[in-house]
Structures are given as C-alpha cells and as structure tokens.
Coordinates of C-alpha atoms in Angstrom, one line a residue:
X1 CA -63.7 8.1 18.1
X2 CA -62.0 11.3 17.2
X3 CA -60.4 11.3 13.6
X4 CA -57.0 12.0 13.4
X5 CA -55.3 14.4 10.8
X6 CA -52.2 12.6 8.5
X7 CA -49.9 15.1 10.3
X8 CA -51.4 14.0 13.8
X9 CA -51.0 10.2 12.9
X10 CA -47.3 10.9 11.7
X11 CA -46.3 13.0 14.9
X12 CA -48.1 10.7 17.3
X13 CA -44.7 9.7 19.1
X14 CA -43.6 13.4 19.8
X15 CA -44.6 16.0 22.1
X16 CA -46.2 18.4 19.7
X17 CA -48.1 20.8 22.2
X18 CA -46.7 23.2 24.2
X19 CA -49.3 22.3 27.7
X20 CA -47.5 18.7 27.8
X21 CA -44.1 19.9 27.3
X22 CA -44.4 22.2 30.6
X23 CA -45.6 19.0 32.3
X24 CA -42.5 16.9 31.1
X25 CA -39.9 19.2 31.7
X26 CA -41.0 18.8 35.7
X27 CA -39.2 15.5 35.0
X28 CA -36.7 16.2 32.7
X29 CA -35.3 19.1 34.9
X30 CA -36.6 22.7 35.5
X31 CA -34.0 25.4 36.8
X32 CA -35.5 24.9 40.2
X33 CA -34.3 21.2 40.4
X34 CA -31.3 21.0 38.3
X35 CA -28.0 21.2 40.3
X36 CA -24.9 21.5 38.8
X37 CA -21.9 19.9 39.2
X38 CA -20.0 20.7 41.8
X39 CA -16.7 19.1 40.3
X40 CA -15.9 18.4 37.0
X41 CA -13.2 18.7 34.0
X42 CA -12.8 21.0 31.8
X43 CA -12.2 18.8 28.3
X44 CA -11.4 20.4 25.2
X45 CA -14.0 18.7 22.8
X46 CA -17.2 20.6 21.6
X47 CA -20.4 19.3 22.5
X48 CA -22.2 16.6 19.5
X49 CA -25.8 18.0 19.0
X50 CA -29.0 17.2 17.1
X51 CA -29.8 19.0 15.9
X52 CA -26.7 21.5 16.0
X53 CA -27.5 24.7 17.8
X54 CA -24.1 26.2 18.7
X55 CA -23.1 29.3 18.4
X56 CA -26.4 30.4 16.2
X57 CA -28.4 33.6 16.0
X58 CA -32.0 33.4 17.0
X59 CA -35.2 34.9 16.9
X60 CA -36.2 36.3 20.6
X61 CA -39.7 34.5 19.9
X62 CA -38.2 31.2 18.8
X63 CA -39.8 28.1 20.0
X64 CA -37.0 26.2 22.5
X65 CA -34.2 24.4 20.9
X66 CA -34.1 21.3 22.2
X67 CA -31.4 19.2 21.4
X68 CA -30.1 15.4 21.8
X69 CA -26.6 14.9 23.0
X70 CA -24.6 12.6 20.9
X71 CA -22.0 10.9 23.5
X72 CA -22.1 7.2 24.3
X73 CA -19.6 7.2 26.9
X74 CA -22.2 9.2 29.1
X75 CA -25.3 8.8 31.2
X76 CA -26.4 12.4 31.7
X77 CA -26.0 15.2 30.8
X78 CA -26.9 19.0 31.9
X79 CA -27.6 22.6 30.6
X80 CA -27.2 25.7 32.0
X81 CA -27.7 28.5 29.8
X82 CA -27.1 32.0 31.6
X83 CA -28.2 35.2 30.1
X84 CA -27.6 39.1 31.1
X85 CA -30.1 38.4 33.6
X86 CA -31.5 35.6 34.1
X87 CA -30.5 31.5 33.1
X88 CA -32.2 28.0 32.9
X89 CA -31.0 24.6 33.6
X90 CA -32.2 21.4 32.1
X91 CA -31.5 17.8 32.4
X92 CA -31.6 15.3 30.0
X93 CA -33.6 12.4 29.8
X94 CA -32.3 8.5 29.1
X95 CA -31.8 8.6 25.6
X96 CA -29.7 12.2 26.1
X97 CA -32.6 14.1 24.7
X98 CA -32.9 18.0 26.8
X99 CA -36.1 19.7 26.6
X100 CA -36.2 23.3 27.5
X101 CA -39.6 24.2 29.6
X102 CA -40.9 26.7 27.3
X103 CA -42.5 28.9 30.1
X104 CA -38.6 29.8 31.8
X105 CA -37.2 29.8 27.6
X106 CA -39.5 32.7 26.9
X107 CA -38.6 34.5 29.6
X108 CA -35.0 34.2 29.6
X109 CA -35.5 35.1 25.7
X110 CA -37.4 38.2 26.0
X111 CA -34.7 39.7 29.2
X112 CA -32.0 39.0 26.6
X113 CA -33.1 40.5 22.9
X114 CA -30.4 41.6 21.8
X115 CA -27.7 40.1 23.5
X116 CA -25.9 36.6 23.9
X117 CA -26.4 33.5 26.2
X118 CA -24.0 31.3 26.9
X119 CA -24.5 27.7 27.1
X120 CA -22.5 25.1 29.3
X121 CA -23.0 21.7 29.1
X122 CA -21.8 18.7 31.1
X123 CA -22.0 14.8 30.7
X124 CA -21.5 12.2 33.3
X125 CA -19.5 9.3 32.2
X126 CA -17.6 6.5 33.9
X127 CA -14.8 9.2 35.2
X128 CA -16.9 11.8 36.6
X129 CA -18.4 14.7 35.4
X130 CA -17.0 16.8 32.5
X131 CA -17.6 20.0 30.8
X132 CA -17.6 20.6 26.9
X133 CA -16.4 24.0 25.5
X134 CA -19.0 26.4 26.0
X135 CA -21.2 27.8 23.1
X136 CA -23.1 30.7 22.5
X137 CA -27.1 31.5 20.9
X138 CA -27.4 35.2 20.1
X139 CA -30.9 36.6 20.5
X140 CA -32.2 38.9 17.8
X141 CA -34.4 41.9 19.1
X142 CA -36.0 40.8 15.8
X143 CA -39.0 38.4 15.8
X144 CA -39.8 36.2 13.4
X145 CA -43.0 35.7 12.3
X146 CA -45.1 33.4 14.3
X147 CA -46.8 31.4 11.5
X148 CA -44.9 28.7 9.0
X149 CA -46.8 26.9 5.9
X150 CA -45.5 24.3 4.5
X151 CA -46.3 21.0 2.6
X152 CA -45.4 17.5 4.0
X153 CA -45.1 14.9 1.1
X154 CA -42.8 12.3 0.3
X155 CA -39.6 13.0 -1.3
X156 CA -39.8 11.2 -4.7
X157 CA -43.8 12.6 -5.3
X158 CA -44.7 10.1 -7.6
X159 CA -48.2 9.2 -6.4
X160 CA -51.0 11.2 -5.4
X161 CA -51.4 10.4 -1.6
X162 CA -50.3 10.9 2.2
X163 CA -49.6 15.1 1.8
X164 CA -50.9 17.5 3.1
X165 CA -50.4 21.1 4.0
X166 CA -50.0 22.3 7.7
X167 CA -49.3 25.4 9.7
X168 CA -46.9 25.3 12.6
X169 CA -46.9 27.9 15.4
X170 CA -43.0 29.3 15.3
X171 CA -43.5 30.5 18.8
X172 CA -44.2 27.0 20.2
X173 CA -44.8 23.4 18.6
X174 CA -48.7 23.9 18.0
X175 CA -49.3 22.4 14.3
X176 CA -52.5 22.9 12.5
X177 CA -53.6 20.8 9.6
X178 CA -54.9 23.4 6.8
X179 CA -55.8 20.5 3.9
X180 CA -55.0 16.7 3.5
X181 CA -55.4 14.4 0.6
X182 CA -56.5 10.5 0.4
X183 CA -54.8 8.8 2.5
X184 CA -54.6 5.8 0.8
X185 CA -54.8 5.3 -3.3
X186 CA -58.0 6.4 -3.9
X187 CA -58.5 6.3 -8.3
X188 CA -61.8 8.2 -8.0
X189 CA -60.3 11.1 -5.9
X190 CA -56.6 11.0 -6.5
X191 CA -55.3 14.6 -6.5
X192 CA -51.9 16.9 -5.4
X193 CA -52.2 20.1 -3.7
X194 CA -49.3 22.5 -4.0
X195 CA -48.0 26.0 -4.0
X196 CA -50.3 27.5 -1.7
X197 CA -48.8 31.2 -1.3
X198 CA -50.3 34.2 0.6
X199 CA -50.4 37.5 0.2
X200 CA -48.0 40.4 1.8
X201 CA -47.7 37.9 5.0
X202 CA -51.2 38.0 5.2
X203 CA -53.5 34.4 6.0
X204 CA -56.3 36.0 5.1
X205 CA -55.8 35.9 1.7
X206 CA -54.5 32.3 0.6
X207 CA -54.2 30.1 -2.4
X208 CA -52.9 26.3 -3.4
X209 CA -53.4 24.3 -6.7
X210 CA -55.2 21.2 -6.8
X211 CA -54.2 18.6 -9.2
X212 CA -55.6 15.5 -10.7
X213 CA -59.5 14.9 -9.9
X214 CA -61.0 17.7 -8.3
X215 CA -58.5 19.5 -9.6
X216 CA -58.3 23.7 -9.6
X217 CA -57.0 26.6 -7.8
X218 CA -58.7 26.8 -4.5
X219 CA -58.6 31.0 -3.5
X220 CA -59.3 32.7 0.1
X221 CA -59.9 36.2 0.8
X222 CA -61.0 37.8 3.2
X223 CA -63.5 34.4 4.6
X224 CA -64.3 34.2 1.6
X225 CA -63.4 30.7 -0.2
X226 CA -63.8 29.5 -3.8
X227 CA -62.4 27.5 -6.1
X228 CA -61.5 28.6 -10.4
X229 CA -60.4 26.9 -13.0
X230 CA -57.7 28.7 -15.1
X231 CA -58.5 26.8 -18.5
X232 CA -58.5 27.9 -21.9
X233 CA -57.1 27.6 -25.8
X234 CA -54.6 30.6 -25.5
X235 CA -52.9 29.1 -22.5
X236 CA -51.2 26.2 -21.7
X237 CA -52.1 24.9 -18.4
X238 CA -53.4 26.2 -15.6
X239 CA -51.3 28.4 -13.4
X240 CA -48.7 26.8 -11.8
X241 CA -46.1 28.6 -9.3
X242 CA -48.1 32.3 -8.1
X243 CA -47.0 35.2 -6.7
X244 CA -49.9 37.8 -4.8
X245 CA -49.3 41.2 -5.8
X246 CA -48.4 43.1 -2.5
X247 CA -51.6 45.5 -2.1
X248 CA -54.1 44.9 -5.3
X249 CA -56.2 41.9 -6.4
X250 CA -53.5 40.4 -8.7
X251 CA -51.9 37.2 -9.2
X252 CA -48.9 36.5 -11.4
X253 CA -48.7 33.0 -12.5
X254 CA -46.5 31.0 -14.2
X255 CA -48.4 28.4 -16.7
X256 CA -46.2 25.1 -17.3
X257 CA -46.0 21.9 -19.0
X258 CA -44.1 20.2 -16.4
X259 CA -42.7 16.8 -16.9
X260 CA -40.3 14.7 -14.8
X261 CA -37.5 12.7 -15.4
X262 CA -36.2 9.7 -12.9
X263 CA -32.9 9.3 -13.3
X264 CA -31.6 5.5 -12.5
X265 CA -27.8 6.1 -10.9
X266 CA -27.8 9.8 -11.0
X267 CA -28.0 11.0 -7.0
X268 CA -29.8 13.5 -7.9
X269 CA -32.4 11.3 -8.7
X270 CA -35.5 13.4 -10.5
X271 CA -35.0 16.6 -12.6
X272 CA -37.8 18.4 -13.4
X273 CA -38.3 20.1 -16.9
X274 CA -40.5 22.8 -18.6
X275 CA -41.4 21.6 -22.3
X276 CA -43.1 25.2 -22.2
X277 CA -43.9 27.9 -19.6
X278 CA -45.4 31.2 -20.1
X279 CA -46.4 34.4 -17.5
X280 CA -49.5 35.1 -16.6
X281 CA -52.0 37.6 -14.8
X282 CA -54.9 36.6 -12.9
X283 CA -57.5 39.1 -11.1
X284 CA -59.4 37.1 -8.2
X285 CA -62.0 40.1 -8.2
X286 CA -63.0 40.2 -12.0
X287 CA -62.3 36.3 -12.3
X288 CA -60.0 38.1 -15.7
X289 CA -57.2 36.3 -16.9
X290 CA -54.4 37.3 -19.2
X291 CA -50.8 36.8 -20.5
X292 CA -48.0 38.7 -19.5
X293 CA -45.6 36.9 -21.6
X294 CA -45.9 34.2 -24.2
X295 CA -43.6 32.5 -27.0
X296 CA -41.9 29.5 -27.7
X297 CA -37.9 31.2 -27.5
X298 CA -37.8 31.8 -23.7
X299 CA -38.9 29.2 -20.6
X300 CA -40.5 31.7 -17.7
X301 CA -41.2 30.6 -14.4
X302 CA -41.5 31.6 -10.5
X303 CA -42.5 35.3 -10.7
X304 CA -42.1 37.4 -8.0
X305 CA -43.8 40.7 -7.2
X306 CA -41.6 43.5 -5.9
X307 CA -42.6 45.0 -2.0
X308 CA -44.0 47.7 -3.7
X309 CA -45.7 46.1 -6.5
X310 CA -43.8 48.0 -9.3
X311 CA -41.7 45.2 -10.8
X312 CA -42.5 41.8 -11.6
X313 CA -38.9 39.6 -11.5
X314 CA -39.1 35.7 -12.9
X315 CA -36.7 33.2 -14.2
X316 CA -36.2 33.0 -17.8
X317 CA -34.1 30.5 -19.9
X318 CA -33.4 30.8 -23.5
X319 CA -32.7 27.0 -25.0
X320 CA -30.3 27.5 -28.2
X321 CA -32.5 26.6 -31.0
X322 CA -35.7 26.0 -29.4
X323 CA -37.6 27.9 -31.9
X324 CA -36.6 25.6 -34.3
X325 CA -37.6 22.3 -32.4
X326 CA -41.0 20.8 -33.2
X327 CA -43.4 20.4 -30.8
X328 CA -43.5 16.6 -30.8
X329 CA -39.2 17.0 -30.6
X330 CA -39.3 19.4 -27.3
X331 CA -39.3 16.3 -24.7
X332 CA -37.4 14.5 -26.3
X333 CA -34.5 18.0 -26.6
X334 CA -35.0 18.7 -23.2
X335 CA -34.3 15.3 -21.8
X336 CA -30.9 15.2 -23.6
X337 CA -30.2 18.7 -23.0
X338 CA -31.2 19.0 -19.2
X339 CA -28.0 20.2 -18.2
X340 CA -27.6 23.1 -21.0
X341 CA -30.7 24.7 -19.6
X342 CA -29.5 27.9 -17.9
X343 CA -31.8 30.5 -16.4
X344 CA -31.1 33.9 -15.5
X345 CA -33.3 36.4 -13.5
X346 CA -35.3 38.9 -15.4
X347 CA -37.9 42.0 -14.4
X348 CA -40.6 43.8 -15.8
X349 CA -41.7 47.2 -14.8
X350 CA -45.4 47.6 -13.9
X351 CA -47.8 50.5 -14.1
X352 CA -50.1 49.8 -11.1
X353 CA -52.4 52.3 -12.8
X354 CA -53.0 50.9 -16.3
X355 CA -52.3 47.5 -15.4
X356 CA -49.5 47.5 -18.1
X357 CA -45.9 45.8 -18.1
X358 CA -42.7 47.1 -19.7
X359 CA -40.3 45.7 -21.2
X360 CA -38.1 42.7 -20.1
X361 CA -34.6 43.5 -18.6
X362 CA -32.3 41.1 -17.0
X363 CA -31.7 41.6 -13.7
X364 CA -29.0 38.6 -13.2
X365 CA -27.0 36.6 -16.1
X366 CA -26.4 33.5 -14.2
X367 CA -26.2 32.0 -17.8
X368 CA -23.2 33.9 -18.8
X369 CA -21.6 32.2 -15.6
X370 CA -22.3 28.9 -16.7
X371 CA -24.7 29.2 -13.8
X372 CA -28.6 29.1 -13.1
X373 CA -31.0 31.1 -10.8
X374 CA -34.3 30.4 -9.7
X375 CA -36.8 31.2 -7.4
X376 CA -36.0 35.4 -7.1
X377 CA -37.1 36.9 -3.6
X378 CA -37.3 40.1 -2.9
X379 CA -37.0 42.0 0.9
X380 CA -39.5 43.6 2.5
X381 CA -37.7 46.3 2.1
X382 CA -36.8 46.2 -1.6
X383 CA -33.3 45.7 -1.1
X384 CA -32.0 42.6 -1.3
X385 CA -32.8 39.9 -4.2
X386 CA -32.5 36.9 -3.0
X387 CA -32.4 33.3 -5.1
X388 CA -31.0 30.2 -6.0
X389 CA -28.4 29.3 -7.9
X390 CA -27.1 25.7 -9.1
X391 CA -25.4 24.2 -12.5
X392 CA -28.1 23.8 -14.7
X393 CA -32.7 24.1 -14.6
X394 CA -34.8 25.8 -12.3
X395 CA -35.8 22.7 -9.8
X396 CA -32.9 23.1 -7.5
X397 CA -34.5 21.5 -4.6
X398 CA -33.1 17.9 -6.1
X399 CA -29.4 19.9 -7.1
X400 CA -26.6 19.3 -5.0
X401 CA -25.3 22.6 -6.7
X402 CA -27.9 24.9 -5.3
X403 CA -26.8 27.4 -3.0
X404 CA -28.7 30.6 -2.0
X405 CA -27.4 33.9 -3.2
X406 CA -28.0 37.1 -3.2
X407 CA -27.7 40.5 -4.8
X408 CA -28.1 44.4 -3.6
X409 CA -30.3 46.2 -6.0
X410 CA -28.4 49.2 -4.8
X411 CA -25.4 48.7 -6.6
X412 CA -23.8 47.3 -9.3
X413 CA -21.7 44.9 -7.3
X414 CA -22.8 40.9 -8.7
X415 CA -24.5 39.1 -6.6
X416 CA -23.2 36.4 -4.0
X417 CA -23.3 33.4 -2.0
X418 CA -24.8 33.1 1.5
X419 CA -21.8 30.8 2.5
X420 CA -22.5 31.0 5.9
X421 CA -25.8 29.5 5.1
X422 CA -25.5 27.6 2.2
X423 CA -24.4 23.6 2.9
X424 CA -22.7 21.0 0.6
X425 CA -26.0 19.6 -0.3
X426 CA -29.1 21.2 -1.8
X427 CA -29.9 24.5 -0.7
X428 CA -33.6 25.8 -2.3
X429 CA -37.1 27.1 -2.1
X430 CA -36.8 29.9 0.1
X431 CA -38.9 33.3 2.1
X432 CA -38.1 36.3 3.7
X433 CA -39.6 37.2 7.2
X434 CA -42.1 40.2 7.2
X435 CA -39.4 42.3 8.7
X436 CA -36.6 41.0 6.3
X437 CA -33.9 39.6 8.7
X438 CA -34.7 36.0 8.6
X439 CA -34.9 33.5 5.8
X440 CA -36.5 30.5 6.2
X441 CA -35.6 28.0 3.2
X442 CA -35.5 24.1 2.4
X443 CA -32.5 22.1 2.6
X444 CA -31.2 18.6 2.1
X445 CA -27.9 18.7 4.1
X446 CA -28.7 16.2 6.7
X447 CA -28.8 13.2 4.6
X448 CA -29.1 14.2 1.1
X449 CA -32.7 13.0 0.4
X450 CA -35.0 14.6 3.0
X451 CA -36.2 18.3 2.5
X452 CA -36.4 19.9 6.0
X453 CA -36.6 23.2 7.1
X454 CA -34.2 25.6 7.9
X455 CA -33.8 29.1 9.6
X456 CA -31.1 32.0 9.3
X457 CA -30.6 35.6 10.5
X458 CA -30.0 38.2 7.3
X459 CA -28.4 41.0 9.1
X460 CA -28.5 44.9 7.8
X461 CA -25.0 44.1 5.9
X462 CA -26.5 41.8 3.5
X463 CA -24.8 38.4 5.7
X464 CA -26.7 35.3 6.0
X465 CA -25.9 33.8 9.6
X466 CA -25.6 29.8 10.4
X467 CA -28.6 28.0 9.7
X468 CA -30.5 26.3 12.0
X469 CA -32.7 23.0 12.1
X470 CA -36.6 24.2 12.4
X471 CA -36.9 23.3 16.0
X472 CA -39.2 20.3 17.6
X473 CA -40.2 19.3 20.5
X474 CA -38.6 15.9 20.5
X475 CA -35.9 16.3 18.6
X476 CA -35.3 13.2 16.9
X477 CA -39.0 13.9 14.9
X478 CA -36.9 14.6 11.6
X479 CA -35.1 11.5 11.3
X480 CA -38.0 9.7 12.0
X481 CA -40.8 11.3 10.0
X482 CA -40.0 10.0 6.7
X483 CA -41.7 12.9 4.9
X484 CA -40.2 16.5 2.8
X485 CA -40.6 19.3 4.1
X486 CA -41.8 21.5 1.1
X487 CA -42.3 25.1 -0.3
X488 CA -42.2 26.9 3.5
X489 CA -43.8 30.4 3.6
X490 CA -44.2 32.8 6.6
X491 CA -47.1 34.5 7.8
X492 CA -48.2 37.1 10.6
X493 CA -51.1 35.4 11.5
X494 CA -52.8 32.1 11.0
X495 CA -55.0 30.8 8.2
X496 CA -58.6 31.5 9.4
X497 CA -60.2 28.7 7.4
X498 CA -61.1 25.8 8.7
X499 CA -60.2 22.4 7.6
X500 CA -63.4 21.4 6.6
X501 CA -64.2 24.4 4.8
X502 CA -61.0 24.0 2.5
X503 CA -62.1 20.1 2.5
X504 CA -65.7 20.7 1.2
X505 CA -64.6 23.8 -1.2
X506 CA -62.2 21.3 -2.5
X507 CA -64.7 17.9 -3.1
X508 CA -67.8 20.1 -3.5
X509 CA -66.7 22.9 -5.8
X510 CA -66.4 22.7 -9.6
X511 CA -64.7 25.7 -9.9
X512 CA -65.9 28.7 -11.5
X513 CA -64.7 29.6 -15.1
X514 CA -62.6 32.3 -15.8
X515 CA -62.7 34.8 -18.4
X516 CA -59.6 34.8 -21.0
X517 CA -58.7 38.3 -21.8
X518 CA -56.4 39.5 -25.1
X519 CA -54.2 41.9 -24.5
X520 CA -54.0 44.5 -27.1

C-alpha cells in the first residue's frame, strides 16, 4: 500500500489536484451548462463569502478562488463573472460551495491582465431568485510567483511531532511534501524543522534547521545536499533565523537562546523571548563561520540581506540595564520585563569585496514610539522596507498588536501602516514576490488562534491592497485543518530535492563540522 505523506493524510477530504477539479466542475456547473436566471430581484445586501473575495486585486496566474456562500435562506446559488472579453459561470454545490473549473479561470484571467471582472451572484430561496450587489476582482498583469513554502505545525508548538514543510503550486492546488517529522511521539527521533529560506527566489539553493535528535542545519545547492552543525565555544547556539545573501555563498544568521513563556489567561497565550542573540556569518563553500555582532547590551535577530547585497538590516533591542544583569538573573528579567522589550530596525553596510561590515545605524526607532519592529524585508527593488510592528518583542506572530508596515528608503518620510492590509488580529512573518508587487504574510484574523496564509497586491505608490485568503480547492480546508500555517516564502521554481533525499540527509547525516573563524 502506498504511504501517505502527513500533508496527504490531513487534506484527504479536499480536492487537492487540479485533474479532479476539471472533472467536478462538470457537475458543479461549467459556463456551458450554467443558465442564468431569467428573473430575479435586485436586493441590496452584499454577498457572505468564505473565504471573502470581493472587490480584491489578483495575480493573473492565481489559482481559482473558490468560495462558499454563507446564506441559509437559499438552495443555490450562481456565478457569473464577465470579463473584457470573455466570462464563466459556475453553480454551486449542496452545501453552497462554487468551484471554478480551472481550465475556463485561466483563460478568462490571462484575456483580462490588467483589467477588472465583475462578479454577479444569485441565490435561490423560498421567493425566487435574487441577485446580491455585484463585486469586482481586478487582475494584475503582474504574476506571482508560482511556488509557496511553508511549514504546517500546530499552533501552540510544544511537542516535537505532526509538522512538516510542503510546497504548494500557486498556479493550481498541487502540494508537494518537501520534509516531515515523526508522526507520532517518537523519544529516540524527536526533532523540529524550521526556517527553511532560499536564496534570491531560487529552490535550488535551500536551507531549514533541525532541532532536537538529529539535529543540524540541513543545506542544498545546486543538487547538492548536506547537513552542518554550527557548534562552538564562541557562539551561542546554532544559527537560528537565516537570511541567503542575494548572489554570493553567504548566510547571515542569527544565533539565539530562545525560551518560551505560556501564559495562563493572557490571549496571547505564548511569548517568545531571547535571553541572548548575536549575528552571524556563515560561508556554505568554505564551511567558515564567524560573528558579525556579539555582546551582552543589544538583542539581534532576523537579518535581512539587501537586493543588492550591500546592507545587512536586523532587529535590535537594547534592554535598560541588561549589562548589569547576571547571567543566571537574565530569564528570570526577561519574563517580568517582556513587555519593556522594544526593538528597532538597524543596518550594516557590507563590502562585498573584503567581506567586512560597517558600522551599525538605525534604520527605524520603533522604540522611541513605544513601538517594536521585527522581521525587516526588503523589495526586490531596494525600495521599500517592509516589517512588523506590535507593542512590545520580536515574536509578533502571537501579538494582536502586530501590523505590517512599511517605509520608503527614498525619503525621510517615517514609515507606515499597510491599513488596507493589516486586520484587528495578528498580522506577521511576511515575503515579497520576485517582482515586488505582492506580499504574501501570515495572519491570525479569522479566529485569533490559527496562522493562515494571506496574499496582497503592493502597488508602485507604496499601498498594500485587501488581503486575500491563500485560495483552496474546497474552501472550507482552513477551518477544518487544525494546523498553522507558518514562515511562508515564495519561490520561482520548485525545490528539486526529493523527499527521500532530504529524509535520508536528515536521519543519516551527522553533519559536518564547521570551522569558527576570529575576526580581527
């Protein structure tokens, strides 16, 4: 019998491949079959969907949107969506749910980059037929890129088991499963993976952390697959959150004695804290490792490489009095003085030359605010800094605060929120497409404790757009997969690695040690 993957077990109920969805919509309703009312009433109520899709911008190579309509007084319901040319016409099934045939969605998507459809949709109930107001989705000439990474675990993370990281094809509802732990609790194998991170868009060149037994950082370049250990007396801890250097064998890390704190009535409901966090640089060809920054004054974390490879940014906080704190005081400080921790962004220039870094300058004093930022991100382009900004820490994917923000790094006007993007809940962990006008980014706002995935347009004037559910081919798999969605990342083209050669490099591989070098 064929062995199913954790993500194949968990999405066994939905229609995850595009081949069987072209087969259901013959059911469900094609534009051939559909008819439209002939009569109905015009009502002034919008439309209830799940997930919402109204009057969004989208990419023009956007798996469909299929949707559930949320009326109980009806028994059917219809879509037409017309374009400039062409349109499609769907019909839902028992339970409300529309599903787009993906063959006529493409087509109607590529006659109309760059302009708007407008959808109609009408519901049968005891009185007839009605119509809802009409709603529009824009189509962006702009792609997005066809491949999403992301991690699947569940949302309180406090054992070892049932995550995994997986691929999904933006373009349709093909997932692949890159790497999966022990499904069950398993003492002799127990281990995490996390923060796998590419780089410049690039699968061919891949990394993600394994922790617990087994443990190391698992590296891919080029078909080439190995696994290091980043160990020694002037560090820490291994690396922790990494950031590929756009064009040259680099890695910044972050090294971090992470601890986590579970809060008993609080609804935010774990905070993670930093007892210590340094920067470091890591060269995958040498197998060389070295600090970029070290001390016990400042808290750095989550550096980020400019597009051009010139400036290092991270998060920095500076605890009052932490210099003076022992080291067998720091948990204890931290944990009652969680919400005192304040980060701001900083940068370092880099000489690509002599491998050297400058001085650090602060690029965003989120501190000063009463604010703090995390997780800086920086367009293709070079323009835009985009990050995170909540209340207090640097783990904003638990803060209702967070919000994404953003800042030109063309002028001196301060930064600002996305508010068209940003949601009353947590708003975190976010990328930039290859082309810079989409961010994809992890959000809480549908019921406050489940990270799912969410897409937006960034347009040229520095506006976020409304944000968009990642789409599915049954819609309802969200509330039903009890798992977070977690750290997504975008990529042109698909990990080539196979599952079992991640698998064996993981249980077979010691990891190869890695030289420690002093910088003068």
């Amino acid at each position: 019998m064929k062995k199913l993957s954790l993500h194949s077990v968990l999405h066994r109920s939905f229609k995850v491949f595009t081949t069987g969805m072209a087969i259901l919509c013959l059911s469900c309703g094609c534009s051939s079959e559909v008819r439209i009312p002939d009569t109905y009433t015009q009502v002034k109520e919008k439309a209830s969907l799940y997930p919402d899709y109204t009057d969004i911008t989208i990419p023009v190579n956007i798996a469909p949107l299929n949707f559930r309509v949320q009326d109980k007084t009806a028994t059917n319901f219809i879509l037409r969506l017309q374009g400039e040319p062409g349109f499609l016409k769907a019909s839902a099934d028992a339970n409300g749910t529309i599903e787009i045939d993906s063959i006529v969605w493409r087509r109607l998507l590529q006659q109309n980059a760059g302009k708007t459809l407008q959808a109609s949709l009408y519901a049968l109930r005891p009185s007839g037929w009605i119509k809802y107001q009409d709603y529009t989705l824009k189509v962006a000439a702009e792609p997005i890129d066809a491949y999403l990474s992301y991690r699947l675990i569940e949302p309180g993370y406090e054992l070892y088991r049932q995550l995994g990281l997986y691929q999904r094809n933006l373009t349709n509802f093909n997932v692949t499963t890159l790497y999966e732990n022990n499904r069950v609790y398993d003492s002799d194998n127990n281990h995490c993976v996390n923060c796998h991170n590419y780089q410049h868009y690039d699968a061919n060149r891949m990394l993600f952390h394994i922790r617990g037994n087994h443990g190391g950082t698992l590296i891919a370049r080029d078909g080439k697959i190995e696994k290091i250990q980043i160990k020694h007396d002037s560090i820490l801890t291994a690396g922790v959150y990494p950031s590929w250097h756009p064009h040259l064998p680099l890695v910044a890390f972050s090294t971090n004695k992470t601890g986590q704190a579970f809060h008993m009535k609080h609804p935010e409901k774990i905070e993670v804290l930093d007892e210590a966090s340094d920067l470091l640089l890591y060269d995958t060809e040498q197998r060389t490792v070295q600090t970029i920054l070290r001390g016990n004054d400042a808290l750095e974390t989550f550096p980020c490489w400019s597009p051009t490879g010139d400036m290092l940014y991270y998060c920095s906080a500076f605890p009052p009095t932490m210099h003076s704190i022992p080291d067998s005081m720091r948990t204890r400080y931290l944990l009652e003085n969680y919400t005192q921790l304040k980060y701001n962004i900083m940068r370092l220039s880099f000489d690509t030359k002599s491998r050297s870094f400058g001085k650090p300058e602060t690029v965003i004093n989120s501190a000063a605010e009463g604010q703090s930022a995390s997780v800086p991100r920086i367009s293709p382009d070079g323009r835009w800094l985009l990050f995170t900004q909540g209340d207090y820490g640097q783990f904003h994917i638990w803060h209702k605060s967070a919000d994404l923000w953003v800042k030109d790094l063309q002028t001196d006007q301060p930064p600002y929120p996305l508010t068209a993007v940003n949601s009353a809940d947590a708003d975190s962990y976010h990328t930039w497409s290859s082309n810079g006008r989409w961010i994809v980014f992890a959000s809480r706002r549908d019921d406050g404790n489940y990270t799912r995935i969410y897409l937006a347009y960034f347009d040229t004037k520095g506006q976020g757009h409304k944000a968009f559910l990642l789409p599915q081919a049954d819609p309802e798999q969200n509330t039903v997969l009890l798992k977070s969605y977690n750290v997504p990342e975008l990529t042109r083209n698909a990990v080539p690695c196979s599952y079992r050669t991640i698998r064996q490099t993981v249980y077979n591989d010691k990891g190869t040690p890695i030289r420690f070098l002093d910088r003068k």
